Amino acid sequence: MSNNRDDNILVRIRGLRFARGERMIFDGIDLDIERDKVTAIMGPSGTGKTTLLKLIGGQLRPLSGSIEFDGEAIHSMSSSRLYAVRRRMGMLFQSGALLTDISVFENVAYPLREHTRLSESLIQKLVLMKLEAVGLRGARDLMPSELSGGMARRVALARAIALDPDMIMYDEPFTGQDPISKGVLVRLIRRLNDAAHLSSIIVSHDVQETLEISDMIHIISHGQVVGSGTPEQVMASDSEWVRQFIHGEDDGPVPFHFPAADLQTDLIEGSASC
Amino acid sequence: MLNSLAALGRRGLNMIQSLGRASLLLLNILRGQACLLSRPSLVVRQLYSVGVLSFLIIVISGLFVGMVLGLQGYYILSRFNAEETLGVMVAASLVRELGPVVTALLFAGRAGSALTAEIGLMKATEQLSGLEMMAVNPVKRVLAPRFLAGFLSMPMLAALFSAVGVFGGSLVGVGLLGVDDGAFWAQMQANIDWNKDVMNGVIKSLVFGAVVTWIALFEGYDAIPTSEGVSRATTRTVVYSAFAVLELDFVLTALMFGET
Ligand SMILES: Nc1ncnc2c1ncn2[C@@H]1O[C@H](COP(=O)(O)OP(=O)(O)OP(=O)(O)O)[C@@H](O)[C@H]1O
Ligand SMILES: [Mg+2]
C-alpha cells in the first residue's frame, strides 16, 4: 500500500505549522514516531501537546506541513479513509471523554459493538479482561458520573485498547493517579507496547514516570522541538531548555508565564479600570 | 458610524458563515440517514426521548387550547346563530394552524432545547471528539437518529394535539354550552377536507419537525464548548425555532390556501 511499509517510522511529521487565532502553536516541527516504541512528548503546559495529538488524529488541520501515518498523509485523506485509519489508533483523552449516558462496561464495549460483530459472550470476556488490566473490573456497573477523575481515565484507557489498535496516544495518563496506580499504569503501558507490538505516544509532565517508560523523548516548547533523545541522552543533555524542564528549574529559557504584558503595567491598568 | 457599519458587516458575514455550516451539517445528517436503516434501534431510542417524553405537555396544552377555542368560538358564532358550526371552526383551526404551530413551539421548548443541551455538553466534555477517535462518526451515530426522530415525532404530536383539542372543544361546546351533539360532529365531518385541511397540516408539521430539529442539532453541534456557550446555544434554539416556525407557517399557509 505504501512505500514506507518496511520503514520503521509510523508517524512522520514534517514542517508542521499550526495556529490558534493569531498565536502560532507550532512553527515548523519535524518529528518521527517509531514503530513498536514508546515515544514521549513533553513540554510546558499550554505548548500544544494535546493539539499535536489531535493533529495526528486528523481532528485538526495543519496550516502547512505534513503528517503521515504509516506513509499516508492524514490531512489529505477522504473522510471515510480517515475513519478507517482511526480504527488503528487509540486515544486516551486528557478528560477521559467517556460517554456519560452508558455504564463503564458499555463504554468499554462501545468500540467493539460499533466495529466488530463479535458475539455477546465474547464481548463480555474482552471487556472484563480490559477492565481487569486497569484494575476496574469491579466498577463495571458504575456510571461515568460515579467515577473519580483517575478512575475515569483508567476506564478510558481500557476503552482505547479495546480494539487492539496499532498505535495509542496517551494524553497525560498519570495525572490524577495515586502512586500505586501510576506504577501499574507505567507497567501496563510498557507491557501493552511490548506484547502487542503497539506504538505508543505519551504526553506527560511526570518526568520520573516518563523517563522510566519511554524509549524516545521529544521536548516541545515555543512551537519548536527543543530537545530529542533517549532518556539517558535527555538526562545528560546540556541544552538549557531540556535541563530546565527535566529538573524543574524556574529560571531559564522556558517561561513559566503565558505570554503577557509585564506585571507592573497590567497591575496599574487593572486598578485604573475599576 | 464607520465602526457600527463594520460591526454590522461582521455580523452579516458571521450569519452567512453559520448558515453555510448549518447547511453542510444538514447535508451530512441526511447522508447519515442511510446507515440508520441497518440500525433502527438507534432511532427508536430517540423517538422515545424526543417524542414520547413530549406527550404530556402536548396533551395538556392541546386540551386547554381546544377548550378555549370552544369558548371563544361559541361566543362569536352564537351571535350569528351558527353554533352548530362550532365543530368545524374548532377542528379547522386546530388541524390547519394551531396543531402544527403550537406543537412545534412546544416541541422546540421541550425537546429542541434538550437536544441542544445534550449535544453541546457532549461536545464540551469531548465525547464527540472521543467518538471521532474511536472511528465513529458523531454526525451519523449521534445526530442523524435524533434528526429522524424529530422529523417523525412532530406530525404525530401535532395529530395528538389536534385530536385532544377537538375533544376539549367538544367538552366545552357540547358539554358546557349546550351545542347540539349531532350537529357538532356532523358539521365537522362534512366540512373538513382530507387533502386540503388534514394533509396540509401534516405537511406543515413535517416541515416544522425538520426545521426545529435541524436548528436544535446545529446549535448544539456548533456551540462554544463551555457552560456559557451551551446555555446560549439552548436559548438560541428556542428563539430561532420560534421565528422559523412562525415565518414558515405564514409562507406555507399562503402557498397552500392562497389559490382557493
Ligand atoms: N479550542 C481552542 N481555541 C483556541 N485556542 C486553543 C484551543 N485549544 C487550545 N488552545 C490554545 O492552544 C494552546 C495549546 O493547547 P494544548 O491543549 O494543546 O496544550 P497542552 O500542551 O496540551 O497543555 P497541557 O499540558 O496543559 O494539557 C494553548 O495555549 C491554548 O491557549
Ligand atoms: Mg493537554
Coordinates of C-alpha atoms and ligand atoms in Angstrom, one line a residue:
Chain A
M1 CA 0.0 0.0 0.0
S2 CA 2.7 2.4 0.8
N3 CA 6.4 2.7 0.0
N4 CA 7.2 3.3 3.7
R5 CA 5.9 -0.1 4.9
D6 CA 9.2 -1.6 5.9
D7 CA 10.5 1.6 7.2
N8 CA 10.3 1.7 11.0
I9 CA 8.7 5.2 11.2
L10 CA 4.9 5.1 11.9
V11 CA 4.2 8.8 12.2
R12 CA 6.3 11.2 10.2
I13 CA 5.7 14.9 10.8
R14 CA 7.5 17.4 8.6
G15 CA 7.4 21.2 8.7
L16 CA 4.2 21.2 10.7
R17 CA 2.8 24.7 11.3
F18 CA -0.4 25.3 13.2
A19 CA -2.0 28.5 14.7
R20 CA -4.8 29.2 17.1
G21 CA -6.1 32.6 16.0
E22 CA -3.1 34.9 15.9
R23 CA -0.9 32.7 18.0
M24 CA 1.4 30.2 16.4
I25 CA 1.3 26.9 18.3
F26 CA 3.7 25.0 16.1
D27 CA 6.2 26.7 13.9
G28 CA 7.9 24.2 11.7
I29 CA 8.1 20.9 13.7
D30 CA 9.8 17.8 12.4
L31 CA 9.1 14.7 14.4
D32 CA 9.2 10.9 13.9
I33 CA 7.3 8.4 15.9
E34 CA 8.9 5.0 15.6
R35 CA 7.1 1.7 15.4
D36 CA 6.9 -0.5 18.5
K37 CA 8.5 2.1 20.6
V38 CA 7.2 4.3 23.5
T39 CA 7.7 7.9 22.4
A40 CA 7.2 10.6 24.9
I41 CA 6.2 14.2 24.1
M42 CA 7.0 16.6 26.9
G43 CA 6.8 20.3 27.3
P44 CA 5.4 23.0 29.4
S45 CA 1.6 23.4 29.9
G46 CA -0.1 25.1 27.0
T47 CA 2.6 24.4 24.4
G48 CA 0.3 22.3 22.3
K49 CA 0.8 18.7 23.2
T50 CA -2.8 17.9 23.2
T51 CA -3.1 19.9 20.0
L52 CA -0.3 17.7 18.4
L53 CA -2.2 14.5 19.3
K54 CA -5.4 16.0 17.7
L55 CA -3.4 16.9 14.6
I56 CA -2.1 13.3 14.4
G57 CA -5.7 12.0 14.8
G58 CA -6.9 14.2 12.0
Q59 CA -9.2 16.3 14.2
L60 CA -7.4 19.5 13.4
R61 CA -5.8 20.6 10.1
P62 CA -2.3 21.9 9.9
L63 CA -1.7 25.3 8.4
S64 CA 1.1 23.8 6.4
G65 CA 3.5 20.9 6.6
S66 CA 2.5 17.2 6.6
I67 CA 1.6 14.4 9.0
E68 CA 1.9 10.9 7.6
F69 CA 0.5 7.9 9.4
D70 CA 2.0 4.7 8.0
G71 CA 3.0 6.5 4.8
E72 CA -0.3 8.2 4.2
A73 CA -0.9 11.9 4.7
I74 CA -3.6 12.3 7.3
H75 CA -5.0 15.6 6.2
S76 CA -5.4 14.8 2.5
M77 CA -7.4 11.6 3.2
S78 CA -11.1 11.3 2.4
S79 CA -13.3 11.3 5.4
S80 CA -14.1 7.6 5.1
R81 CA -10.4 6.8 4.7
L82 CA -9.7 8.9 7.8
Y83 CA -12.3 6.9 9.8
A84 CA -10.7 3.7 8.6
V85 CA -7.3 4.8 9.7
R86 CA -8.6 6.0 13.1
R87 CA -9.6 2.4 13.8
R88 CA -5.9 1.7 14.0
M89 CA -5.4 4.5 16.5
G90 CA -6.5 4.6 20.1
M91 CA -6.6 7.8 22.0
L92 CA -6.8 8.4 25.7
F93 CA -8.2 11.9 26.2
Q94 CA -6.9 14.1 29.0
S95 CA -10.5 14.4 30.2
G96 CA -11.4 10.7 29.7
A97 CA -14.2 11.6 27.3
L98 CA -16.4 8.7 28.4
L99 CA -20.0 8.6 27.1
T100 CA -21.9 9.7 30.2
D101 CA -25.2 8.0 29.3
I102 CA -23.9 4.4 29.5
S103 CA -22.2 2.4 32.1
V104 CA -18.5 1.7 32.4
F105 CA -19.0 -1.7 30.9
E106 CA -20.9 -0.4 27.9
N107 CA -18.3 2.4 27.4
V108 CA -15.5 -0.2 27.0
A109 CA -17.8 -2.4 24.9
Y110 CA -18.7 0.5 22.7
P111 CA -16.0 0.4 20.1
L112 CA -16.3 -3.4 19.9
R113 CA -20.0 -3.2 19.3
E114 CA -19.5 -0.5 16.7
H115 CA -16.8 -2.1 14.7
T116 CA -17.0 -5.8 15.2
R117 CA -19.6 -8.5 15.0
L118 CA -18.4 -10.4 18.0
S119 CA -20.9 -12.5 20.0
E120 CA -22.2 -11.0 23.2
S121 CA -20.3 -13.6 25.3
L122 CA -17.0 -12.8 23.6
I123 CA -17.6 -9.0 24.1
Q124 CA -18.3 -9.7 27.7
K125 CA -15.0 -11.6 28.1
L126 CA -13.0 -9.0 26.2
V127 CA -14.4 -6.1 28.2
L128 CA -13.8 -7.7 31.5
M129 CA -10.2 -8.5 30.5
K130 CA -9.6 -4.9 29.6
L131 CA -11.2 -3.7 32.8
E132 CA -9.1 -6.2 34.8
A133 CA -6.0 -4.8 33.2
V134 CA -6.7 -1.3 34.5
G135 CA -7.9 -2.7 37.9
L136 CA -11.6 -1.7 37.5
R137 CA -13.4 -4.9 36.8
G138 CA -15.4 -4.3 40.0
A139 CA -16.6 -0.9 38.7
R140 CA -18.2 -2.2 35.5
D141 CA -21.7 -1.3 36.5
L142 CA -21.0 2.2 37.7
M143 CA -22.0 5.2 35.6
P144 CA -19.2 7.5 34.5
S145 CA -20.5 10.2 36.8
E146 CA -19.9 7.9 39.7
L147 CA -16.1 7.6 39.0
S148 CA -13.3 9.7 40.3
G149 CA -11.2 11.5 37.7
G150 CA -8.4 9.0 37.9
M151 CA -10.8 6.1 37.6
A152 CA -12.5 7.7 34.6
R153 CA -9.1 8.0 32.9
R154 CA -8.4 4.3 33.5
V155 CA -11.7 3.3 32.1
A156 CA -10.9 5.5 29.0
L157 CA -7.6 3.6 28.7
A158 CA -9.5 0.3 28.8
R159 CA -11.7 1.6 26.0
A160 CA -8.8 2.9 24.0
I161 CA -7.2 -0.5 23.9
A162 CA -10.4 -2.4 23.3
L163 CA -9.9 -2.7 19.6
D164 CA -6.2 -3.6 19.9
P165 CA -5.0 -0.6 17.8
D166 CA -1.6 -0.3 16.2
M167 CA -0.9 3.0 18.0
I168 CA -2.2 4.5 21.2
M169 CA -1.9 8.2 22.1
Y170 CA -2.0 8.8 25.8
D171 CA -2.7 12.3 26.9
E172 CA -1.5 12.7 30.4
P173 CA -2.1 9.1 31.6
F174 CA -0.6 9.6 35.0
T175 CA -2.2 12.8 36.1
G176 CA -4.6 12.3 39.0
Q177 CA -3.4 8.8 39.7
D178 CA -2.1 7.7 43.1
P179 CA 1.4 6.2 43.3
I180 CA 0.2 2.7 43.1
S181 CA -2.0 3.1 40.0
K182 CA 0.8 5.2 38.5
G183 CA 3.1 2.2 38.9
V184 CA 0.5 -0.1 37.5
L185 CA -0.1 2.2 34.5
V186 CA 3.6 2.5 33.7
R187 CA 3.9 -1.3 33.6
L188 CA 0.6 -1.7 31.7
I189 CA 1.6 0.8 29.0
R190 CA 5.0 -0.9 28.7
R191 CA 3.5 -4.3 28.6
L192 CA 0.9 -3.4 26.0
N193 CA 3.6 -1.8 23.9
D194 CA 5.9 -4.8 24.0
A195 CA 3.4 -7.7 23.9
A196 CA 1.0 -6.4 21.3
H197 CA 3.5 -4.6 19.0
L198 CA 1.9 -1.3 19.7
S199 CA 3.4 2.0 19.1
S200 CA 2.7 4.4 22.0
I201 CA 2.8 8.2 22.2
I202 CA 2.7 9.5 25.7
V203 CA 2.1 13.1 26.6
S204 CA 3.1 13.8 30.1
H205 CA 4.5 16.2 32.7
D206 CA 5.5 13.4 35.1
V207 CA 9.3 13.4 34.4
Q208 CA 10.1 10.4 36.6
E209 CA 7.5 8.1 35.1
T210 CA 8.1 9.3 31.6
L211 CA 11.9 8.8 31.8
E212 CA 11.2 5.3 33.2
I213 CA 8.8 4.2 30.5
S214 CA 9.9 5.8 27.2
D215 CA 12.3 4.8 24.5
M216 CA 12.5 8.2 23.0
I217 CA 11.7 11.7 24.3
H218 CA 10.9 14.9 22.4
I219 CA 10.6 18.1 24.3
I220 CA 8.5 20.8 22.7
S221 CA 8.5 24.5 23.6
H222 CA 7.6 27.7 21.8
G223 CA 6.4 25.8 18.7
Q224 CA 9.7 24.1 18.3
V225 CA 11.2 20.8 19.2
V226 CA 13.9 21.9 21.6
G227 CA 15.3 18.5 22.5
S228 CA 15.1 14.9 21.5
G229 CA 16.8 11.7 22.5
T230 CA 16.7 8.6 24.6
P231 CA 16.0 9.1 28.4
E232 CA 19.8 8.8 29.0
Q233 CA 20.6 11.4 26.4
V234 CA 17.9 13.7 27.7
M235 CA 19.1 13.4 31.2
A236 CA 22.6 14.2 30.2
S237 CA 21.7 16.9 27.8
D238 CA 23.4 20.2 28.2
S239 CA 20.7 22.1 26.4
E240 CA 19.4 24.8 28.7
W241 CA 15.8 24.1 27.6
V242 CA 16.0 20.5 28.3
R243 CA 17.8 20.9 31.6
Q244 CA 15.3 23.4 32.9
F245 CA 12.3 21.2 32.0
I246 CA 13.7 17.9 33.3
H247 CA 15.0 19.4 36.6
G248 CA 12.0 21.8 37.1
E249 CA 14.0 25.0 37.4
D250 CA 12.1 28.2 37.2
D251 CA 14.8 30.2 35.7
G252 CA 15.8 29.6 32.1
P253 CA 14.6 29.9 28.5
V254 CA 11.3 28.2 29.1
P255 CA 9.0 30.8 30.6
F256 CA 6.6 29.8 33.3
H257 CA 4.1 32.5 32.3
F258 CA 1.7 32.6 29.3
P259 CA 2.8 35.5 27.1
A260 CA 1.6 38.7 28.7
A261 CA 2.4 42.4 29.2
D262 CA 4.7 42.9 32.1
L263 CA 3.2 42.6 35.6
Q264 CA 3.7 46.2 36.5
T265 CA 1.7 47.6 33.5
D266 CA -1.0 45.0 34.0
L267 CA -1.5 45.9 37.6
I268 CA -1.6 49.6 37.0
E269 CA -4.0 49.3 34.2
G270 CA -6.1 46.8 36.2
S271 CA -6.5 49.2 39.1
A272 CA -7.4 52.1 36.9
S273 CA -10.1 50.3 35.0
C274 CA -12.4 49.7 38.0
Chain B
M1 CA -20.6 55.4 12.3
L2 CA -17.9 53.5 10.4
N3 CA -17.4 51.2 13.4
S4 CA -21.0 50.3 13.6
L5 CA -21.2 49.7 9.9
A6 CA -18.2 47.4 10.2
A7 CA -19.8 45.6 13.1
L8 CA -23.0 45.2 11.1
G9 CA -21.0 43.8 8.2
R10 CA -19.2 41.4 10.5
R11 CA -22.5 40.2 12.0
G12 CA -23.8 39.7 8.5
L13 CA -20.8 37.7 7.5
N14 CA -21.0 35.6 10.6
M15 CA -24.6 34.8 9.9
I16 CA -23.8 33.7 6.4
Q17 CA -21.0 31.6 7.7
S18 CA -23.2 29.9 10.3
L19 CA -25.8 29.3 7.6
G20 CA -23.2 27.6 5.5
R21 CA -22.0 25.4 8.3
A22 CA -25.6 24.6 9.2
S23 CA -26.3 23.6 5.6
L24 CA -23.3 21.4 5.5
L25 CA -24.3 19.7 8.7
L26 CA -27.8 19.1 7.3
L27 CA -26.3 17.6 4.2
N28 CA -24.2 15.2 6.3
I29 CA -27.1 14.4 8.6
L30 CA -29.2 13.5 5.5
R31 CA -26.4 11.4 4.2
G32 CA -26.2 9.6 7.5
Q33 CA -29.9 8.6 7.3
A34 CA -28.9 5.6 5.0
C35 CA -26.9 4.0 7.9
L36 CA -30.0 4.1 10.1
L37 CA -31.8 1.5 8.0
S38 CA -29.5 -1.1 9.4
R39 CA -29.8 0.2 13.0
P40 CA -33.4 1.1 13.7
S41 CA -32.8 0.7 17.5
L42 CA -30.9 4.0 17.5
V43 CA -34.0 5.8 16.1
V44 CA -36.4 4.0 18.4
R45 CA -34.5 5.2 21.5
Q46 CA -34.5 8.8 20.2
L47 CA -38.2 8.5 19.3
Y48 CA -38.8 7.7 23.0
S49 CA -36.8 10.6 24.4
V50 CA -37.8 13.2 21.7
G51 CA -41.3 12.1 21.1
V52 CA -42.8 10.0 23.9
L53 CA -41.5 12.3 26.6
S54 CA -43.2 15.2 25.0
F55 CA -46.6 13.5 25.2
L56 CA -47.8 15.1 28.5
I57 CA -47.1 18.7 27.6
I58 CA -48.8 18.2 24.2
V59 CA -51.9 16.5 25.7
I60 CA -52.4 19.1 28.4
S61 CA -51.8 22.1 26.1
G62 CA -54.0 20.6 23.4
L63 CA -56.8 20.1 25.8
F64 CA -56.7 23.7 27.0
V65 CA -56.3 25.3 23.6
G66 CA -59.3 23.3 22.4
M67 CA -61.4 24.3 25.3
V68 CA -60.5 28.0 24.8
L69 CA -61.4 27.6 21.1
G70 CA -64.7 26.2 22.1
L71 CA -65.5 29.1 24.4
Q72 CA -64.4 31.9 22.1
G73 CA -65.9 30.2 19.0
Y74 CA -69.2 29.8 20.8
Y75 CA -69.4 33.5 21.8
I76 CA -68.8 34.7 18.2
L77 CA -70.8 32.0 16.4
S78 CA -73.8 32.3 18.7
R79 CA -74.2 35.9 17.7
F80 CA -74.9 34.8 14.1
N81 CA -76.9 31.8 15.3
A82 CA -74.3 29.5 13.9
E83 CA -73.4 27.5 17.0
E84 CA -73.7 24.2 15.0
T85 CA -70.6 25.1 13.0
L86 CA -68.6 25.3 16.2
G87 CA -67.1 21.8 15.5
V88 CA -65.9 22.9 12.1
M89 CA -64.3 26.0 13.5
V90 CA -62.5 24.2 16.3
A91 CA -61.3 21.4 14.1
A92 CA -60.2 23.6 11.2
S93 CA -58.2 26.0 13.4
L94 CA -56.6 23.1 15.1
V95 CA -55.8 20.9 12.1
R96 CA -54.7 23.7 9.8
E97 CA -52.9 26.1 12.2
L98 CA -52.8 25.6 15.9
G99 CA -52.0 21.9 15.8
P100 CA -48.8 22.2 13.8
V101 CA -47.7 25.6 15.0
V102 CA -48.3 25.3 18.7
T103 CA -46.9 21.8 18.7
A104 CA -43.8 23.0 17.0
L105 CA -43.3 25.8 19.5
L106 CA -43.8 23.5 22.5
F107 CA -41.6 20.9 20.8
A108 CA -38.8 23.5 20.5
G109 CA -39.1 24.3 24.1
R110 CA -39.4 20.8 25.4
A111 CA -37.3 18.6 23.0
G112 CA -35.3 21.1 21.0
S113 CA -33.7 22.7 24.0
A114 CA -32.9 19.3 25.4
L115 CA -31.3 18.2 22.2
T116 CA -29.1 21.3 22.0
A117 CA -28.0 21.0 25.6
E118 CA -27.2 17.3 25.2
I119 CA -25.2 17.7 22.0
G120 CA -23.5 20.9 23.3
L121 CA -22.5 19.1 26.5
M122 CA -21.2 16.1 24.6
K123 CA -19.0 18.5 22.7
A124 CA -17.9 20.3 25.8
T125 CA -16.9 17.1 27.6
E126 CA -15.1 15.9 24.4
Q127 CA -17.5 13.0 24.0
L128 CA -17.9 13.9 20.3
S129 CA -14.1 14.0 19.8
G130 CA -13.9 10.7 21.7
L131 CA -16.3 9.2 19.2
E132 CA -14.3 10.5 16.3
M133 CA -11.2 9.0 17.6
M134 CA -13.0 5.7 18.1
A135 CA -13.7 5.9 14.3
V136 CA -17.3 6.6 15.0
N137 CA -18.8 9.5 13.0
P138 CA -20.8 11.5 15.6
V139 CA -22.9 13.1 12.8
K140 CA -24.1 9.7 11.7
R141 CA -24.2 8.0 15.1
V142 CA -25.5 10.8 17.3
L143 CA -27.1 13.5 15.2
A144 CA -28.7 11.5 12.3
P145 CA -31.0 9.3 14.5
R146 CA -32.1 12.4 16.5
F147 CA -33.0 14.2 13.4
L148 CA -35.1 11.4 12.0
A149 CA -36.8 11.0 15.4
G150 CA -37.7 14.8 15.5
F151 CA -38.9 14.7 11.9
L152 CA -41.2 11.7 12.6
S153 CA -42.4 12.7 16.0
M154 CA -43.7 16.1 15.0
P155 CA -46.6 15.1 12.8
M156 CA -47.7 12.5 15.4
L157 CA -47.5 15.0 18.2
A158 CA -49.4 17.6 16.1
A159 CA -52.1 15.0 15.4
L160 CA -52.3 14.2 19.1
F161 CA -52.6 17.9 19.9
S162 CA -55.4 18.4 17.3
A163 CA -57.3 15.3 18.5
V164 CA -57.1 16.3 22.1
G165 CA -58.0 19.8 21.1
V166 CA -61.1 18.8 19.3
F167 CA -62.1 16.7 22.3
G168 CA -61.5 19.8 24.5
G169 CA -63.6 21.9 22.2
S170 CA -66.5 19.4 22.3
L171 CA -66.2 19.2 26.0
V172 CA -66.8 23.0 26.3
G173 CA -69.1 23.4 23.3
V174 CA -71.3 20.4 23.7
G175 CA -70.9 19.6 27.4
L176 CA -70.9 23.0 28.9
L177 CA -72.6 25.4 26.5
G178 CA -75.2 23.1 25.0
V179 CA -74.3 22.9 21.3
D180 CA -76.2 20.0 19.7
D181 CA -74.0 16.9 19.9
G182 CA -75.0 15.5 16.5
A183 CA -74.6 18.9 14.7
F184 CA -71.2 19.5 16.2
W185 CA -69.7 16.3 14.8
A186 CA -71.7 16.1 11.6
Q187 CA -70.8 19.6 10.5
M188 CA -67.2 18.8 11.3
Q189 CA -67.2 15.7 9.2
A190 CA -68.9 17.3 6.3
N191 CA -66.7 20.4 6.2
I192 CA -63.2 19.3 7.0
D193 CA -61.5 18.2 3.8
W194 CA -58.9 15.4 4.0
N195 CA -56.5 16.8 1.5
K196 CA -56.9 20.5 2.0
D197 CA -57.0 20.5 5.8
V198 CA -55.6 17.4 7.2
M199 CA -52.8 16.7 4.7
N200 CA -51.7 20.3 4.6
G201 CA -51.5 20.2 8.4
V202 CA -49.3 17.1 8.2
I203 CA -47.0 18.7 5.6
K204 CA -46.6 21.7 7.8
S205 CA -45.7 19.7 10.8
L206 CA -43.2 17.6 8.8
V207 CA -41.5 20.8 7.7
F208 CA -41.6 22.2 11.2
G209 CA -40.2 18.9 12.6
A210 CA -37.3 19.0 10.2
V211 CA -36.5 22.7 10.8
V212 CA -36.8 22.7 14.6
T213 CA -34.7 19.6 14.9
W214 CA -32.1 20.9 12.5
I215 CA -31.8 24.2 14.4
A216 CA -31.6 22.3 17.7
L217 CA -28.9 19.9 16.5
F218 CA -26.9 22.6 14.7
E219 CA -26.9 24.9 17.7
G220 CA -25.7 22.1 20.0
Y221 CA -23.0 20.9 17.5
D222 CA -21.8 24.4 16.8
A223 CA -22.0 25.6 20.4
I224 CA -18.9 27.1 22.1
P225 CA -17.9 24.1 24.3
T226 CA -18.3 25.8 27.7
S227 CA -21.2 26.0 30.1
E228 CA -21.9 29.5 29.0
G229 CA -21.7 28.6 25.3
V230 CA -24.1 25.7 25.8
S231 CA -26.6 27.8 27.7
R232 CA -26.6 30.5 25.0
A233 CA -27.0 27.9 22.3
T234 CA -30.0 26.5 24.1
T235 CA -31.6 29.9 24.2
R236 CA -30.9 30.4 20.6
T237 CA -32.6 27.1 19.7
V238 CA -35.8 28.2 21.3
V239 CA -35.7 31.7 19.8
Y240 CA -34.7 30.7 16.3
S241 CA -37.1 27.9 16.2
A242 CA -40.0 30.1 17.2
F243 CA -39.1 32.6 14.5
A244 CA -38.6 29.9 11.9
V245 CA -41.9 28.2 12.7
L246 CA -44.0 31.3 12.6
E247 CA -42.5 32.7 9.4
L248 CA -42.6 29.4 7.6
D249 CA -46.2 29.0 8.8
F250 CA -47.1 32.2 7.0
V251 CA -45.3 31.2 3.8
L252 CA -46.7 27.7 3.8
T253 CA -50.3 28.9 4.5
A254 CA -50.0 31.4 1.7
L255 CA -48.8 28.7 -0.7
M256 CA -51.4 26.1 0.4
F257 CA -54.6 28.2 0.8
G258 CA -53.7 31.1 -1.3
E259 CA -55.2 29.9 -4.6
T260 CA -58.6 28.9 -3.5
Ligands
LIG1 N1 -10.2 25.4 21.2 C1 -9.2 26.3 21.3 N2 -9.3 27.5 20.8 C2 -8.3 28.4 20.9 N3 -7.2 28.2 21.5 C3 -7.0 26.9 22.0 C4 -8.0 25.9 21.9 N4 -7.5 24.8 22.5 C5 -6.2 25.1 22.9 N5 -5.9 26.4 22.6 C6 -4.6 27.0 22.8 O1 -3.6 26.2 22.3 C7 -2.5 26.1 23.1 C8 -2.1 24.6 23.2 O2 -3.2 23.9 23.9 P1 -3.0 22.4 24.3 O3 -4.2 22.0 24.9 O4 -2.5 21.7 23.1 O5 -1.8 22.5 25.4 P2 -1.1 21.3 26.2 O6 0.3 21.3 25.8 O7 -1.8 20.0 26.0 O8 -1.2 21.8 27.7 P3 -1.5 20.9 29.0 O9 -0.2 20.3 29.3 O10 -1.8 22.0 30.0 O11 -2.6 20.0 28.7 C9 -3.0 26.7 24.5 O12 -2.1 27.7 24.8 C10 -4.3 27.2 24.3 O13 -4.4 28.5 24.7
MG2 MG -3.1 18.9 27.1

